[in-house]
mmCIF file of C-alpha atoms in Angstrom:
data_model
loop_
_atom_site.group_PDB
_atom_site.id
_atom_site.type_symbol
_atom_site.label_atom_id
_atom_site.label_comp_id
_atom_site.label_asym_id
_atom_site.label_seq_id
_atom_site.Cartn_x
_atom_site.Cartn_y
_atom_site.Cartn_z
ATOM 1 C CA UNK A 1 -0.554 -112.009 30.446
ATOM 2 C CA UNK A 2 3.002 -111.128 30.453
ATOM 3 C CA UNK A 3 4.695 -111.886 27.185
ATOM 4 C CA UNK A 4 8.299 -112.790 29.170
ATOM 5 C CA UNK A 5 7.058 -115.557 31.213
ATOM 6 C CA UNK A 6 8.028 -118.792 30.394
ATOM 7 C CA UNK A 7 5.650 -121.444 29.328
ATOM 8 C CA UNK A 8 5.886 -122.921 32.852
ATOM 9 C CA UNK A 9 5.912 -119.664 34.744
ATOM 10 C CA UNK A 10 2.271 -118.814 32.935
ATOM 11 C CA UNK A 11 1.414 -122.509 34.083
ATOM 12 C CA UNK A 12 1.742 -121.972 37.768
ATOM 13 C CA UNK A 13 0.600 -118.272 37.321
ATOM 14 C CA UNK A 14 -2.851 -119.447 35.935
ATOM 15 C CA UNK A 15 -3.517 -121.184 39.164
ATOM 16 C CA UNK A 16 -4.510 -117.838 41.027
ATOM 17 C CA UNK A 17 -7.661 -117.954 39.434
ATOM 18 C CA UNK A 18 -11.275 -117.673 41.810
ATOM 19 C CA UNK A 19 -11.329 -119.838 44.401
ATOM 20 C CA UNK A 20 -7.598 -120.052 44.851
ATOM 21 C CA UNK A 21 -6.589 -120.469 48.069
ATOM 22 C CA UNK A 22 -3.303 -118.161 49.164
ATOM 23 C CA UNK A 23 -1.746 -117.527 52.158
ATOM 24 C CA UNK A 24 0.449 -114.652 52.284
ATOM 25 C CA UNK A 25 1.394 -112.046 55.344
ATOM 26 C CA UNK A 26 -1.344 -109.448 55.861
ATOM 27 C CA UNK A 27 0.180 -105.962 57.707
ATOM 28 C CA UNK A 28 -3.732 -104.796 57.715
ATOM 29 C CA UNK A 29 -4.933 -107.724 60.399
ATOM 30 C CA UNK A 30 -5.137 -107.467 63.827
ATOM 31 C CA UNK A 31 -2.138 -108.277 64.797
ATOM 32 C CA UNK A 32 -0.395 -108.241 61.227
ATOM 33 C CA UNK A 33 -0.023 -111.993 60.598
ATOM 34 C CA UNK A 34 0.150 -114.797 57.546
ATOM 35 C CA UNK A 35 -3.202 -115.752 56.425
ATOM 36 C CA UNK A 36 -5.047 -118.060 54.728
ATOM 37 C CA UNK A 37 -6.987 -116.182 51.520
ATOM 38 C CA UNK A 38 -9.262 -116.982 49.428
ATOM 39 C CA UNK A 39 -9.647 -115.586 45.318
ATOM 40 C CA UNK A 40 -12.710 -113.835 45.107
ATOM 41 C CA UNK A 41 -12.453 -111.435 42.282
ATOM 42 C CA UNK A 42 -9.672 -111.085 39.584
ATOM 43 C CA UNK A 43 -11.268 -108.361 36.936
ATOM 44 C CA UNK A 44 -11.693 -105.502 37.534
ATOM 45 C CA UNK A 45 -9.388 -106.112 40.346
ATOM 46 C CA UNK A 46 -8.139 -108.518 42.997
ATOM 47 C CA UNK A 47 -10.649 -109.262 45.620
ATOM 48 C CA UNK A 48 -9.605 -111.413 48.996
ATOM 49 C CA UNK A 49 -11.640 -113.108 51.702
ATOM 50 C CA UNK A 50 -10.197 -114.135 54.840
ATOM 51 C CA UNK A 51 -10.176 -117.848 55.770
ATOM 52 C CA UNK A 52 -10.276 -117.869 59.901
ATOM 53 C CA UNK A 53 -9.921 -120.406 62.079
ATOM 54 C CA UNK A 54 -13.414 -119.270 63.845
ATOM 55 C CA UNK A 55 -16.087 -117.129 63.452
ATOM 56 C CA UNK A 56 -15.144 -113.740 65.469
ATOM 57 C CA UNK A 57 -17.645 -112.992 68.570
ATOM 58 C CA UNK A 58 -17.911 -109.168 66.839
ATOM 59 C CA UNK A 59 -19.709 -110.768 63.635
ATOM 60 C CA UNK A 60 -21.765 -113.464 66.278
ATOM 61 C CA UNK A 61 -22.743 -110.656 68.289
ATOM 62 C CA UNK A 62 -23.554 -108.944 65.296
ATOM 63 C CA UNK A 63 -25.797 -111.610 63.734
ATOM 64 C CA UNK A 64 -23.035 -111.919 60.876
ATOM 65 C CA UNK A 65 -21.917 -115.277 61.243
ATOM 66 C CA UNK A 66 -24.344 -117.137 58.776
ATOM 67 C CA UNK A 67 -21.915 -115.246 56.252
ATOM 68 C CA UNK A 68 -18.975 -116.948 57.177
ATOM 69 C CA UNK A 69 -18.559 -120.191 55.510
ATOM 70 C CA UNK A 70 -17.108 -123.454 56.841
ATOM 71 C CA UNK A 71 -14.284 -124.158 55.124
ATOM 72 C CA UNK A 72 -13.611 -128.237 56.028
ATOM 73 C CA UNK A 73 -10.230 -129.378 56.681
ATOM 74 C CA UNK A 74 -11.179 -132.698 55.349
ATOM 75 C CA UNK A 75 -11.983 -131.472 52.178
ATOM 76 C CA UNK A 76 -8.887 -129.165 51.876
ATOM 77 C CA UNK A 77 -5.791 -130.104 52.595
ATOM 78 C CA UNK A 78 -3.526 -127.264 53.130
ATOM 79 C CA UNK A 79 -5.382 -126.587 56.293
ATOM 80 C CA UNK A 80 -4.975 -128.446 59.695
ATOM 81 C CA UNK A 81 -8.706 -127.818 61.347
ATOM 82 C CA UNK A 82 -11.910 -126.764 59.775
ATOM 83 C CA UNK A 83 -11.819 -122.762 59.494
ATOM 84 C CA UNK A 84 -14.144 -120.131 58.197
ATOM 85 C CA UNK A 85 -14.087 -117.806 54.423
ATOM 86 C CA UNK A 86 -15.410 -114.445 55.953
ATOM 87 C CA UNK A 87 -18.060 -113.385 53.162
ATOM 88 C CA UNK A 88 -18.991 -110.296 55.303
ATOM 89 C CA UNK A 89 -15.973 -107.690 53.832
ATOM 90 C CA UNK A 90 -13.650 -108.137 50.657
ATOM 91 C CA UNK A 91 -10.659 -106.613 50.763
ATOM 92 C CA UNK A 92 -7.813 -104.639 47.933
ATOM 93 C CA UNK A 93 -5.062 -104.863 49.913
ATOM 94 C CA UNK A 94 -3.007 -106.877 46.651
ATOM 95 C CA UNK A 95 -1.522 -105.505 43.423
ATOM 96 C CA UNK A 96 -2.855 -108.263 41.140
ATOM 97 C CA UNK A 97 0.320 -108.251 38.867
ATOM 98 C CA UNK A 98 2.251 -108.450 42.048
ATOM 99 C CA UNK A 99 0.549 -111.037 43.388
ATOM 100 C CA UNK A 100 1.031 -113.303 40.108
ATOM 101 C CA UNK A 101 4.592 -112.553 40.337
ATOM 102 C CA UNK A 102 4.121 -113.953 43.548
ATOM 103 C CA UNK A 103 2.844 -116.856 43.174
ATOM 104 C CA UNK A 104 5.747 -117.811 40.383
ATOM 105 C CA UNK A 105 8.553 -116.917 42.725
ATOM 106 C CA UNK A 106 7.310 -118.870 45.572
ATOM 107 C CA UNK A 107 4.506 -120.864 44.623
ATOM 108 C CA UNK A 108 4.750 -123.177 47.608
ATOM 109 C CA UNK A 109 4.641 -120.838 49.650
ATOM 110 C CA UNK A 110 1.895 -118.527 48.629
ATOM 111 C CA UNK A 111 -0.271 -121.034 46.864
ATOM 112 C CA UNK A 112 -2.344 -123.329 48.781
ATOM 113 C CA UNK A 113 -4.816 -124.550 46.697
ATOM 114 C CA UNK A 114 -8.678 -124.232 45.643
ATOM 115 C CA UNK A 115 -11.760 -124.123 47.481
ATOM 116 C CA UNK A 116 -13.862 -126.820 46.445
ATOM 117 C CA UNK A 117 -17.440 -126.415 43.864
ATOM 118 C CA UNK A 118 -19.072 -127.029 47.277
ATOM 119 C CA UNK A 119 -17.329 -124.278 49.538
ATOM 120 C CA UNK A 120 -17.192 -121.863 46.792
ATOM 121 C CA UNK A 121 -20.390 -122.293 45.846
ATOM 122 C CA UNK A 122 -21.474 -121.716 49.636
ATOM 123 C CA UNK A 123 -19.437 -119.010 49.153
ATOM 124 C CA UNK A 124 -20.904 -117.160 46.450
ATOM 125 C CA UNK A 125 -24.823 -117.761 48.402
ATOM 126 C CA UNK A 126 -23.362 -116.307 51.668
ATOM 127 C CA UNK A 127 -21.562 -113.178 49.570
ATOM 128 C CA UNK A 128 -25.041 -112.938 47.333
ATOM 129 C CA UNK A 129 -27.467 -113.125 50.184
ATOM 130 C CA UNK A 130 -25.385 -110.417 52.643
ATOM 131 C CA UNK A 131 -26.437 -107.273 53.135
ATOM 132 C CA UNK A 132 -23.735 -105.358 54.706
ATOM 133 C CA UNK A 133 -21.364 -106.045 52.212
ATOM 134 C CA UNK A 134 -19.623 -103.091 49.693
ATOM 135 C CA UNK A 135 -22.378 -103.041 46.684
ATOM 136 C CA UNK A 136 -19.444 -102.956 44.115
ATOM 137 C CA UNK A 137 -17.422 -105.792 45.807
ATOM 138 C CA UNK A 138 -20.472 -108.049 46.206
ATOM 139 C CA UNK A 139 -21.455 -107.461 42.594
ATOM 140 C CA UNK A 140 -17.888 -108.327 40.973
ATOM 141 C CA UNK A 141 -17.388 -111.347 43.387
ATOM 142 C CA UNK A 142 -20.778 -112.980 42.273
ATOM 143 C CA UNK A 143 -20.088 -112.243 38.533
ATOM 144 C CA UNK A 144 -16.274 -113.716 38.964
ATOM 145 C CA UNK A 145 -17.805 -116.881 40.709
ATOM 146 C CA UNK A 146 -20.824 -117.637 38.420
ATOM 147 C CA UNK A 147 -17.670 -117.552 35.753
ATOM 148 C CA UNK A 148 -15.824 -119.934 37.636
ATOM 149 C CA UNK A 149 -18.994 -122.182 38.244
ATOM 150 C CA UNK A 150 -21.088 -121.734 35.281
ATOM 151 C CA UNK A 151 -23.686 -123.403 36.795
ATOM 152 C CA UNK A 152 -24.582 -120.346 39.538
ATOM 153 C CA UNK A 153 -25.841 -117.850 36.456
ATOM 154 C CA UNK A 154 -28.458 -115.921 37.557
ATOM 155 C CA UNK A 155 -30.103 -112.687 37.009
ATOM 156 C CA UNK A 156 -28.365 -109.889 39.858
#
């Protein structure tokens, strides 16, 4: 942790934790658009999963879509309809340190909030149980989220 934050800027910073919820502009989408994102990894390296508003026909046709998990706008408040965490690919595309710099210069409007136990639990079996995901990815996103839910520990 940076030693020239302020008390309150390590507050807000110690909300991007796993199963934060951020929603930030993505130039690597199709088109290149602000997205909701969910925390999946922090060590060895920040891991993101795309929240959707639907399951995309390529994972349906695909048999992929039991990976993607409903995400209940009911239960989360920072969206507007139910959407969907895609547990079928992680992605690197954020600079940890930049992203916690972030998220204290605008933390309205990057962070959204958390997942709940439920989802990210839901989570974690979807990303555990998939088979097409990277090895390496799947392995650091299940260790991050049995952290964050101490509950989940198993044997990989």
């Amino acid at each position: 942790m940076p030693t020239n934050e302020t008390p309150f800027a390590q507050l807000i910073a110690n909300n991007l934790r796993v199963g934060s919820v951020i929603y930030k502009f993505c130039d690597f989408t199709t088109p290149p658009k602000n997205k909701f994102m969910v925390v999946a990894s922090l060590d060895p390296r920040l891991l993101i999963l795309m929240i959707n508003s639907e399951v995309n026909q390529f994972y349906i046709e695909r048999g992929l879509d039991h990976f993607h998990v409903l995400v209940p706008f009911t239960d989360h408040d920072f969206l507007t309809h139910d959407s969907y965490t895609n547990c079928v690919e992680a992605h690197t595309a954020f600079d940890y340190s930049q992203m916690r710099q972030e998220v204290i210069n605008n933390y309205n409007d990057i962070f959204k909030g958390w997942l709940t136990d439920e989802c990210l639990e839901s989570v974690y079996h979807a990303v555990k149980n998939n088979t097409v995901i990277r090895r390496g990815h799947q392995k650091e996103i299940i260790t991050s989220i049995e952290q964050q839910l101490p509950h989940l520990h198993s044997a990989y």
